[in-house]
């Protein structure tokens, strides 16, 4: 007997239907506001970076730039149901991360008091090319945010509603500029169970701020081309979190401060967060030299007179209790780990970006 026959809550999600007079909107289009990713018409894809810029950094960044981690769609609607039709190049399942995070979409209702959960849409393992899903919506005219997958390359996306639905643009963010995150697979979102459960997403929800997630699994190495690209992105703060992907402490030392200098030359007063990796306990003899390297770069910036730099100590990001419960595999955080990382970063980030509040 299949588990879905025993527990209906664990049964496969039912596919949505395009019949019955429903109206579908192929994204991007009005009135939907897209954040965190762009649709490049020439490339016919959603992406976090232009293809040429990504290819100039590395093969890994080029391949992962089409993953839509951090992408969000905001809209408002009065409707009975919502329909999602997504197409991707390939399904990329991980053995230690659920499909609901790898290639799932989370729909939240937004209010002045925060967010409430509506639905998480995710495929079956056999749906290698895409999926169609539907869900009932709460009564009334509501604001929504649809979070895009953390790891899939999204070729196309359509959002549909029942006949007679009212749809308009969504809520606006409280800050004039986004927060920029650059880092490893941890930054990209591995191994969160939903796209809105990685630490940049938590911070975005709590602060009501836009953000850009430039986390690249195994491929964030502080290259000069990447530093130049990052320096050109207007942002309220820059969270630099690529410690994990630096091949060695020496590589980190050779690239981190030069990356900071490149960014600082273009944006003299933008808050800059130096972050060391959070999985300290498993191999402290390897992690401590990295931690010292990141802190050394931070202190060097302070000594040079920079008043807009911060240090987020990875050794403390998971708190002091039950730290072993913050991982999936000893490296990548689970939802609890991401939550604790965000809690540690919340107050300093809120203080750092206060001048950008509308």
mmCIF file of C-alpha atoms in Angstrom:
data_model
loop_
_atom_site.group_PDB
_atom_site.id
_atom_site.type_symbol
_atom_site.label_atom_id
_atom_site.label_comp_id
_atom_site.label_asym_id
_atom_site.label_seq_id
_atom_site.Cartn_x
_atom_site.Cartn_y
_atom_site.Cartn_z
ATOM 1 C CA UNK A 1 0.000 0.000 0.000
ATOM 2 C CA UNK A 2 1.286 3.480 -0.932
ATOM 3 C CA UNK A 3 1.722 6.038 1.843
ATOM 4 C CA UNK A 4 -0.630 8.444 0.031
ATOM 5 C CA UNK A 5 -3.426 5.901 0.402
ATOM 6 C CA UNK A 6 -2.860 5.810 4.148
ATOM 7 C CA UNK A 7 -2.274 9.536 4.703
ATOM 8 C CA UNK A 8 -3.972 11.792 2.133
ATOM 9 C CA UNK A 9 -1.764 14.710 3.205
ATOM 10 C CA UNK A 10 1.205 12.793 1.758
ATOM 11 C CA UNK A 11 -0.476 11.908 -1.522
ATOM 12 C CA UNK A 12 0.861 13.384 -4.786
ATOM 13 C CA UNK A 13 -0.406 16.861 -5.630
ATOM 14 C CA UNK A 14 -3.174 16.992 -8.206
ATOM 15 C CA UNK A 15 -2.416 18.639 -11.515
ATOM 16 C CA UNK A 16 -4.122 21.889 -12.450
ATOM 17 C CA UNK A 17 -6.440 22.136 -15.431
ATOM 18 C CA UNK A 18 -6.357 24.774 -18.180
ATOM 19 C CA UNK A 19 -9.998 24.335 -19.130
ATOM 20 C CA UNK A 20 -13.164 26.104 -18.018
ATOM 21 C CA UNK A 21 -12.602 29.682 -19.190
ATOM 22 C CA UNK A 22 -9.552 30.356 -17.066
ATOM 23 C CA UNK A 23 -7.258 33.221 -17.942
ATOM 24 C CA UNK A 24 -3.509 32.535 -17.986
ATOM 25 C CA UNK A 25 -0.749 35.138 -17.817
ATOM 26 C CA UNK A 26 2.611 34.178 -19.379
ATOM 27 C CA UNK A 27 5.343 35.783 -17.276
ATOM 28 C CA UNK A 28 6.754 38.375 -17.487
ATOM 29 C CA UNK A 29 3.694 40.546 -18.007
ATOM 30 C CA UNK A 30 1.578 43.158 -16.279
ATOM 31 C CA UNK A 31 0.335 43.386 -13.593
ATOM 32 C CA UNK A 32 2.845 40.994 -11.991
ATOM 33 C CA UNK A 33 5.950 42.493 -10.365
ATOM 34 C CA UNK A 34 9.056 40.294 -10.624
ATOM 35 C CA UNK A 35 11.932 40.627 -8.156
ATOM 36 C CA UNK A 36 15.315 38.936 -7.840
ATOM 37 C CA UNK A 37 15.441 37.581 -11.398
ATOM 38 C CA UNK A 38 15.015 38.985 -14.889
ATOM 39 C CA UNK A 39 13.637 37.543 -18.085
ATOM 40 C CA UNK A 40 16.153 37.947 -20.894
ATOM 41 C CA UNK A 41 14.255 38.014 -24.154
ATOM 42 C CA UNK A 42 17.247 37.221 -26.370
ATOM 43 C CA UNK A 43 18.174 34.231 -24.217
ATOM 44 C CA UNK A 44 14.523 33.188 -23.688
ATOM 45 C CA UNK A 45 15.127 32.417 -20.042
ATOM 46 C CA UNK A 46 14.738 33.695 -16.508
ATOM 47 C CA UNK A 47 18.127 34.362 -14.955
ATOM 48 C CA UNK A 48 19.889 36.031 -12.056
ATOM 49 C CA UNK A 49 22.646 37.388 -14.314
ATOM 50 C CA UNK A 50 23.044 38.278 -17.978
ATOM 51 C CA UNK A 51 24.541 35.318 -19.811
ATOM 52 C CA UNK A 52 27.683 37.142 -20.960
ATOM 53 C CA UNK A 53 28.445 38.433 -17.478
ATOM 54 C CA UNK A 54 27.951 34.979 -15.947
ATOM 55 C CA UNK A 55 30.064 33.249 -18.599
ATOM 56 C CA UNK A 56 32.900 35.731 -17.977
ATOM 57 C CA UNK A 57 33.156 34.504 -14.366
ATOM 58 C CA UNK A 58 33.201 30.712 -14.685
ATOM 59 C CA UNK A 59 31.446 27.716 -16.182
ATOM 60 C CA UNK A 60 29.743 27.022 -12.849
ATOM 61 C CA UNK A 61 28.366 30.549 -12.452
ATOM 62 C CA UNK A 62 27.192 30.472 -16.057
ATOM 63 C CA UNK A 63 25.311 27.212 -15.534
ATOM 64 C CA UNK A 64 23.810 28.209 -12.179
ATOM 65 C CA UNK A 65 22.824 31.746 -13.145
ATOM 66 C CA UNK A 66 19.656 30.367 -14.750
ATOM 67 C CA UNK A 67 18.592 28.887 -11.408
ATOM 68 C CA UNK A 68 15.986 31.289 -10.072
ATOM 69 C CA UNK A 69 16.879 31.297 -6.366
ATOM 70 C CA UNK A 70 15.591 34.454 -4.718
ATOM 71 C CA UNK A 71 13.063 35.109 -7.466
ATOM 72 C CA UNK A 72 9.667 36.404 -6.364
ATOM 73 C CA UNK A 73 6.440 37.491 -8.019
ATOM 74 C CA UNK A 74 4.163 39.929 -6.203
ATOM 75 C CA UNK A 75 0.551 40.505 -7.181
ATOM 76 C CA UNK A 76 -2.893 41.120 -5.722
ATOM 77 C CA UNK A 77 -6.005 39.166 -6.605
ATOM 78 C CA UNK A 78 -9.579 38.370 -5.805
ATOM 79 C CA UNK A 79 -10.008 34.845 -7.126
ATOM 80 C CA UNK A 80 -11.269 31.414 -6.170
ATOM 81 C CA UNK A 81 -8.258 29.497 -7.463
ATOM 82 C CA UNK A 82 -4.760 29.983 -8.778
ATOM 83 C CA UNK A 83 -3.101 27.812 -11.443
ATOM 84 C CA UNK A 84 0.627 27.416 -11.964
ATOM 85 C CA UNK A 85 2.195 26.057 -15.137
ATOM 86 C CA UNK A 86 5.986 25.824 -15.029
ATOM 87 C CA UNK A 87 8.455 24.461 -17.561
ATOM 88 C CA UNK A 88 12.099 23.744 -16.812
ATOM 89 C CA UNK A 89 15.020 22.401 -18.785
ATOM 90 C CA UNK A 90 15.429 19.404 -16.496
ATOM 91 C CA UNK A 91 14.469 18.224 -13.050
ATOM 92 C CA UNK A 92 17.481 18.365 -10.720
ATOM 93 C CA UNK A 93 16.656 16.260 -7.645
ATOM 94 C CA UNK A 94 19.118 16.128 -4.736
ATOM 95 C CA UNK A 95 19.389 13.157 -2.370
ATOM 96 C CA UNK A 96 19.400 15.462 0.680
ATOM 97 C CA UNK A 97 17.006 18.277 -0.335
ATOM 98 C CA UNK A 98 13.262 17.924 -0.999
ATOM 99 C CA UNK A 99 11.782 18.795 -4.381
ATOM 100 C CA UNK A 100 9.602 21.332 -2.573
ATOM 101 C CA UNK A 101 12.786 23.394 -2.155
ATOM 102 C CA UNK A 102 14.752 22.379 -5.239
ATOM 103 C CA UNK A 103 11.999 23.143 -7.741
ATOM 104 C CA UNK A 104 8.939 24.071 -5.681
ATOM 105 C CA UNK A 105 7.015 27.333 -5.594
ATOM 106 C CA UNK A 106 5.695 28.788 -2.337
ATOM 107 C CA UNK A 107 2.609 31.013 -2.366
ATOM 108 C CA UNK A 108 2.144 33.321 0.614
ATOM 109 C CA UNK A 109 -0.552 35.825 1.483
ATOM 110 C CA UNK A 110 0.934 39.146 2.575
ATOM 111 C CA UNK A 111 -0.572 41.492 5.180
ATOM 112 C CA UNK A 112 0.656 44.378 7.324
ATOM 113 C CA UNK A 113 1.340 41.830 10.080
ATOM 114 C CA UNK A 114 3.430 39.514 7.918
ATOM 115 C CA UNK A 115 2.844 36.450 5.754
ATOM 116 C CA UNK A 116 0.560 33.446 5.965
ATOM 117 C CA UNK A 117 1.085 30.209 4.083
ATOM 118 C CA UNK A 118 -1.242 29.377 1.177
ATOM 119 C CA UNK A 119 0.393 26.575 -0.810
ATOM 120 C CA UNK A 120 3.639 24.965 -1.850
ATOM 121 C CA UNK A 121 3.571 23.651 -5.423
ATOM 122 C CA UNK A 122 6.072 20.921 -6.291
ATOM 123 C CA UNK A 123 6.437 18.175 -8.901
ATOM 124 C CA UNK A 124 6.666 14.436 -8.773
ATOM 125 C CA UNK A 125 10.067 12.944 -9.595
ATOM 126 C CA UNK A 126 8.645 11.728 -12.909
ATOM 127 C CA UNK A 127 7.661 15.246 -14.045
ATOM 128 C CA UNK A 128 11.029 16.004 -15.579
ATOM 129 C CA UNK A 129 9.914 18.756 -17.951
ATOM 130 C CA UNK A 130 7.556 20.808 -15.814
ATOM 131 C CA UNK A 131 4.288 20.744 -13.929
ATOM 132 C CA UNK A 132 0.780 22.172 -13.674
ATOM 133 C CA UNK A 133 -0.783 22.725 -10.258
ATOM 134 C CA UNK A 134 -3.724 24.571 -8.734
ATOM 135 C CA UNK A 135 -4.874 25.677 -5.287
ATOM 136 C CA UNK A 136 -7.883 27.461 -3.762
ATOM 137 C CA UNK A 137 -7.289 31.026 -2.622
ATOM 138 C CA UNK A 138 -8.542 32.797 0.523
ATOM 139 C CA UNK A 139 -11.685 34.899 0.214
ATOM 140 C CA UNK A 140 -11.414 38.591 -0.553
ATOM 141 C CA UNK A 141 -8.963 40.784 -2.403
ATOM 142 C CA UNK A 142 -5.515 39.815 -1.107
ATOM 143 C CA UNK A 143 -1.834 40.539 -1.660
ATOM 144 C CA UNK A 144 0.310 37.553 -2.606
ATOM 145 C CA UNK A 145 3.949 36.681 -3.160
ATOM 146 C CA UNK A 146 5.003 33.636 -5.175
ATOM 147 C CA UNK A 147 8.524 32.418 -4.375
ATOM 148 C CA UNK A 148 10.391 30.762 -7.250
ATOM 149 C CA UNK A 149 12.486 27.558 -6.952
ATOM 150 C CA UNK A 150 15.923 27.557 -5.375
ATOM 151 C CA UNK A 151 17.642 25.369 -7.947
ATOM 152 C CA UNK A 152 15.705 24.819 -11.132
ATOM 153 C CA UNK A 153 16.312 26.640 -14.385
ATOM 154 C CA UNK A 154 12.882 28.069 -15.212
ATOM 155 C CA UNK A 155 12.194 28.178 -18.946
ATOM 156 C CA UNK A 156 8.644 29.487 -18.723
ATOM 157 C CA UNK A 157 5.978 30.267 -16.143
ATOM 158 C CA UNK A 158 2.266 30.939 -16.486
ATOM 159 C CA UNK A 159 -0.109 31.990 -13.718
ATOM 160 C CA UNK A 160 -3.842 31.493 -14.199
ATOM 161 C CA UNK A 161 -7.058 32.343 -12.378
ATOM 162 C CA UNK A 162 -10.688 31.391 -12.621
ATOM 163 C CA UNK A 163 -13.017 33.346 -14.872
ATOM 164 C CA UNK A 164 -14.005 36.703 -13.392
ATOM 165 C CA UNK A 165 -10.969 37.058 -11.139
ATOM 166 C CA UNK A 166 -9.578 40.531 -10.387
ATOM 167 C CA UNK A 167 -5.788 40.840 -10.639
ATOM 168 C CA UNK A 168 -3.490 43.810 -10.050
ATOM 169 C CA UNK A 169 0.042 44.670 -8.959
ATOM 170 C CA UNK A 170 1.222 43.575 -5.517
ATOM 171 C CA UNK A 171 2.571 45.226 -2.391
ATOM 172 C CA UNK A 172 5.756 47.283 -2.570
ATOM 173 C CA UNK A 173 8.892 46.860 -0.521
ATOM 174 C CA UNK A 174 9.788 49.256 2.287
ATOM 175 C CA UNK A 175 13.295 50.065 1.021
ATOM 176 C CA UNK A 176 14.484 51.880 -2.076
ATOM 177 C CA UNK A 177 17.230 49.380 -2.941
ATOM 178 C CA UNK A 178 17.636 45.597 -2.603
ATOM 179 C CA UNK A 179 20.054 43.767 -0.324
ATOM 180 C CA UNK A 180 22.689 41.911 -2.342
ATOM 181 C CA UNK A 181 23.862 38.430 -1.267
ATOM 182 C CA UNK A 182 26.870 36.675 -2.774
ATOM 183 C CA UNK A 183 28.044 33.254 -1.712
ATOM 184 C CA UNK A 184 27.983 29.484 -1.907
ATOM 185 C CA UNK A 185 25.263 26.824 -2.023
ATOM 186 C CA UNK A 186 24.275 27.913 1.491
ATOM 187 C CA UNK A 187 23.490 31.377 0.135
ATOM 188 C CA UNK A 188 21.675 29.883 -2.845
ATOM 189 C CA UNK A 189 19.431 27.949 -0.475
ATOM 190 C CA UNK A 190 20.698 24.396 -0.017
ATOM 191 C CA UNK A 191 19.049 22.585 1.715
ATOM 192 C CA UNK A 192 15.865 24.531 2.585
ATOM 193 C CA UNK A 193 12.548 22.703 2.296
ATOM 194 C CA UNK A 194 10.870 25.695 0.618
ATOM 195 C CA UNK A 195 12.253 28.600 -1.410
ATOM 196 C CA UNK A 196 11.149 31.101 1.262
ATOM 197 C CA UNK A 197 13.031 29.244 4.027
ATOM 198 C CA UNK A 198 16.623 30.115 3.094
ATOM 199 C CA UNK A 199 18.248 32.837 5.174
ATOM 200 C CA UNK A 200 18.079 35.680 2.584
ATOM 201 C CA UNK A 201 14.351 34.931 2.207
ATOM 202 C CA UNK A 202 13.708 35.065 5.960
ATOM 203 C CA UNK A 203 15.419 38.446 6.118
ATOM 204 C CA UNK A 204 13.424 39.710 3.158
ATOM 205 C CA UNK A 205 10.139 38.726 4.801
ATOM 206 C CA UNK A 206 11.034 40.180 8.196
ATOM 207 C CA UNK A 207 12.357 43.465 6.815
ATOM 208 C CA UNK A 208 10.019 43.716 3.810
ATOM 209 C CA UNK A 209 13.015 44.338 1.607
ATOM 210 C CA UNK A 210 13.840 43.280 -1.915
ATOM 211 C CA UNK A 211 16.996 41.211 -2.369
ATOM 212 C CA UNK A 212 19.196 39.648 -5.034
ATOM 213 C CA UNK A 213 20.526 36.149 -4.354
ATOM 214 C CA UNK A 214 23.805 35.506 -6.131
ATOM 215 C CA UNK A 215 24.615 32.259 -4.377
ATOM 216 C CA UNK A 216 26.317 29.721 -6.667
ATOM 217 C CA UNK A 217 26.813 26.154 -5.470
ATOM 218 C CA UNK A 218 30.503 25.312 -5.495
ATOM 219 C CA UNK A 219 31.205 28.274 -7.750
ATOM 220 C CA UNK A 220 31.529 31.404 -5.592
ATOM 221 C CA UNK A 221 35.276 32.022 -5.490
ATOM 222 C CA UNK A 222 35.560 35.800 -5.454
ATOM 223 C CA UNK A 223 36.858 36.073 -9.018
ATOM 224 C CA UNK A 224 37.796 39.581 -10.262
ATOM 225 C CA UNK A 225 35.094 39.422 -12.943
ATOM 226 C CA UNK A 226 32.522 38.601 -10.273
ATOM 227 C CA UNK A 227 33.790 41.385 -8.033
ATOM 228 C CA UNK A 228 33.401 43.878 -10.879
ATOM 229 C CA UNK A 229 29.874 42.673 -11.592
ATOM 230 C CA UNK A 230 28.845 42.856 -7.937
ATOM 231 C CA UNK A 231 30.230 46.373 -7.590
ATOM 232 C CA UNK A 232 27.902 47.614 -10.334
ATOM 233 C CA UNK A 233 24.684 46.464 -8.619
ATOM 234 C CA UNK A 234 23.034 49.304 -6.666
ATOM 235 C CA UNK A 235 22.127 47.890 -3.258
ATOM 236 C CA UNK A 236 21.228 48.890 0.296
ATOM 237 C CA UNK A 237 23.785 46.420 1.704
ATOM 238 C CA UNK A 238 26.115 43.701 0.463
ATOM 239 C CA UNK A 239 26.324 40.383 2.343
ATOM 240 C CA UNK A 240 29.537 38.616 1.257
ATOM 241 C CA UNK A 241 29.310 34.933 2.177
ATOM 242 C CA UNK A 242 31.573 32.904 -0.130
ATOM 243 C CA UNK A 243 33.963 31.478 2.488
ATOM 244 C CA UNK A 244 32.717 27.935 1.830
ATOM 245 C CA UNK A 245 33.656 27.913 -1.842
ATOM 246 C CA UNK A 246 37.145 29.337 -1.504
ATOM 247 C CA UNK A 247 39.443 26.344 -2.187
ATOM 248 C CA UNK A 248 41.699 27.263 0.741
ATOM 249 C CA UNK A 249 42.242 29.910 3.419
ATOM 250 C CA UNK A 250 45.010 31.298 1.220
ATOM 251 C CA UNK A 251 42.639 31.641 -1.734
ATOM 252 C CA UNK A 252 40.172 33.390 0.557
ATOM 253 C CA UNK A 253 42.865 35.788 1.749
ATOM 254 C CA UNK A 254 43.987 36.457 -1.822
ATOM 255 C CA UNK A 255 40.481 37.306 -3.062
ATOM 256 C CA UNK A 256 38.318 38.613 -0.201
ATOM 257 C CA UNK A 257 39.938 41.959 0.510
ATOM 258 C CA UNK A 258 40.482 42.708 -3.203
ATOM 259 C CA UNK A 259 36.772 41.948 -3.761
ATOM 260 C CA UNK A 260 35.921 44.344 -0.946
ATOM 261 C CA UNK A 261 38.191 47.034 -2.446
ATOM 262 C CA UNK A 262 36.587 46.649 -5.874
ATOM 263 C CA UNK A 263 33.119 46.948 -4.380
ATOM 264 C CA UNK A 264 34.083 49.831 -2.094
ATOM 265 C CA UNK A 265 35.612 51.827 -4.951
ATOM 266 C CA UNK A 266 32.238 51.777 -6.714
ATOM 267 C CA UNK A 267 30.035 52.103 -3.604
ATOM 268 C CA UNK A 268 31.925 53.990 -0.864
ATOM 269 C CA UNK A 269 29.186 53.929 1.787
ATOM 270 C CA UNK A 270 27.144 50.800 1.071
ATOM 271 C CA UNK A 271 27.158 48.556 4.176
ATOM 272 C CA UNK A 272 29.434 45.550 3.596
ATOM 273 C CA UNK A 273 29.000 42.351 5.641
ATOM 274 C CA UNK A 274 31.951 39.969 5.931
ATOM 275 C CA UNK A 275 30.472 36.523 6.736
ATOM 276 C CA UNK A 276 32.359 33.363 7.691
ATOM 277 C CA UNK A 277 30.854 29.933 7.117
ATOM 278 C CA UNK A 278 28.412 28.589 9.734
ATOM 279 C CA UNK A 279 29.302 24.864 9.841
ATOM 280 C CA UNK A 280 32.085 25.362 12.351
ATOM 281 C CA UNK A 281 31.709 22.356 14.651
ATOM 282 C CA UNK A 282 32.460 19.477 12.278
ATOM 283 C CA UNK A 283 35.975 20.528 11.273
ATOM 284 C CA UNK A 284 37.058 23.469 13.448
ATOM 285 C CA UNK A 285 40.700 22.886 12.573
ATOM 286 C CA UNK A 286 39.829 23.675 8.929
ATOM 287 C CA UNK A 287 37.170 26.292 9.573
ATOM 288 C CA UNK A 288 39.007 28.408 12.151
ATOM 289 C CA UNK A 289 41.746 29.565 9.713
ATOM 290 C CA UNK A 290 38.997 30.675 7.320
ATOM 291 C CA UNK A 291 37.159 32.460 10.104
ATOM 292 C CA UNK A 292 40.337 34.302 11.040
ATOM 293 C CA UNK A 293 40.906 35.246 7.399
ATOM 294 C CA UNK A 294 37.429 36.752 7.059
ATOM 295 C CA UNK A 295 37.790 38.618 10.355
ATOM 296 C CA UNK A 296 41.239 39.863 9.317
ATOM 297 C CA UNK A 297 39.765 41.400 6.164
ATOM 298 C CA UNK A 298 37.029 43.039 8.232
ATOM 299 C CA UNK A 299 39.553 44.498 10.702
ATOM 300 C CA UNK A 300 41.719 45.745 7.843
ATOM 301 C CA UNK A 301 38.736 47.609 6.409
ATOM 302 C CA UNK A 302 37.992 49.076 9.836
ATOM 303 C CA UNK A 303 41.608 50.160 10.255
ATOM 304 C CA UNK A 304 41.411 51.903 6.887
ATOM 305 C CA UNK A 305 38.618 54.056 8.296
ATOM 306 C CA UNK A 306 35.591 52.299 6.822
ATOM 307 C CA UNK A 307 32.593 52.887 9.103
ATOM 308 C CA UNK A 308 30.220 50.806 6.994
ATOM 309 C CA UNK A 309 31.596 47.301 7.498
ATOM 310 C CA UNK A 310 30.240 44.457 9.634
ATOM 311 C CA UNK A 311 31.488 41.017 10.651
ATOM 312 C CA UNK A 312 29.050 38.086 10.952
ATOM 313 C CA UNK A 313 30.856 35.348 12.847
ATOM 314 C CA UNK A 314 29.916 31.983 11.340
ATOM 315 C CA UNK A 315 30.869 30.321 14.615
ATOM 316 C CA UNK A 316 27.848 32.018 16.207
ATOM 317 C CA UNK A 317 25.299 31.907 13.382
ATOM 318 C CA UNK A 318 23.619 28.701 14.603
ATOM 319 C CA UNK A 319 23.373 29.895 18.204
ATOM 320 C CA UNK A 320 24.624 27.986 21.226
ATOM 321 C CA UNK A 321 22.081 25.183 21.759
ATOM 322 C CA UNK A 322 21.125 22.190 19.574
ATOM 323 C CA UNK A 323 23.580 23.234 16.890
ATOM 324 C CA UNK A 324 23.703 19.665 15.569
ATOM 325 C CA UNK A 325 20.053 20.027 14.531
ATOM 326 C CA UNK A 326 20.810 22.923 12.176
ATOM 327 C CA UNK A 327 22.282 20.767 9.374
ATOM 328 C CA UNK A 328 21.130 18.296 6.791
ATOM 329 C CA UNK A 329 24.547 16.793 6.063
ATOM 330 C CA UNK A 330 26.987 18.526 8.395
ATOM 331 C CA UNK A 331 27.416 21.352 5.889
ATOM 332 C CA UNK A 332 24.154 22.631 4.422
ATOM 333 C CA UNK A 333 21.606 24.171 6.801
ATOM 334 C CA UNK A 334 18.079 22.894 7.158
ATOM 335 C CA UNK A 335 15.181 25.288 7.823
ATOM 336 C CA UNK A 336 16.175 25.636 11.492
ATOM 337 C CA UNK A 337 19.753 26.462 10.551
ATOM 338 C CA UNK A 338 18.662 29.082 8.039
ATOM 339 C CA UNK A 339 16.233 30.562 10.548
ATOM 340 C CA UNK A 340 18.981 30.955 13.141
ATOM 341 C CA UNK A 341 21.354 32.488 10.605
ATOM 342 C CA UNK A 342 18.710 35.041 9.690
ATOM 343 C CA UNK A 343 17.964 35.810 13.344
ATOM 344 C CA UNK A 344 21.636 36.597 13.962
ATOM 345 C CA UNK A 345 21.845 38.855 10.907
ATOM 346 C CA UNK A 346 18.486 40.579 11.356
ATOM 347 C CA UNK A 347 19.356 43.365 13.803
ATOM 348 C CA UNK A 348 22.663 44.465 12.250
ATOM 349 C CA UNK A 349 21.174 44.352 8.756
ATOM 350 C CA UNK A 350 18.105 46.329 9.842
ATOM 351 C CA UNK A 351 20.355 48.955 11.384
ATOM 352 C CA UNK A 352 22.643 49.022 8.336
ATOM 353 C CA UNK A 353 19.887 49.682 5.797
ATOM 354 C CA UNK A 354 17.745 52.082 7.840
ATOM 355 C CA UNK A 355 18.700 55.070 5.667
ATOM 356 C CA UNK A 356 17.218 53.326 2.623
ATOM 357 C CA UNK A 357 13.739 52.954 4.148
ATOM 358 C CA UNK A 358 11.000 54.733 2.242
#
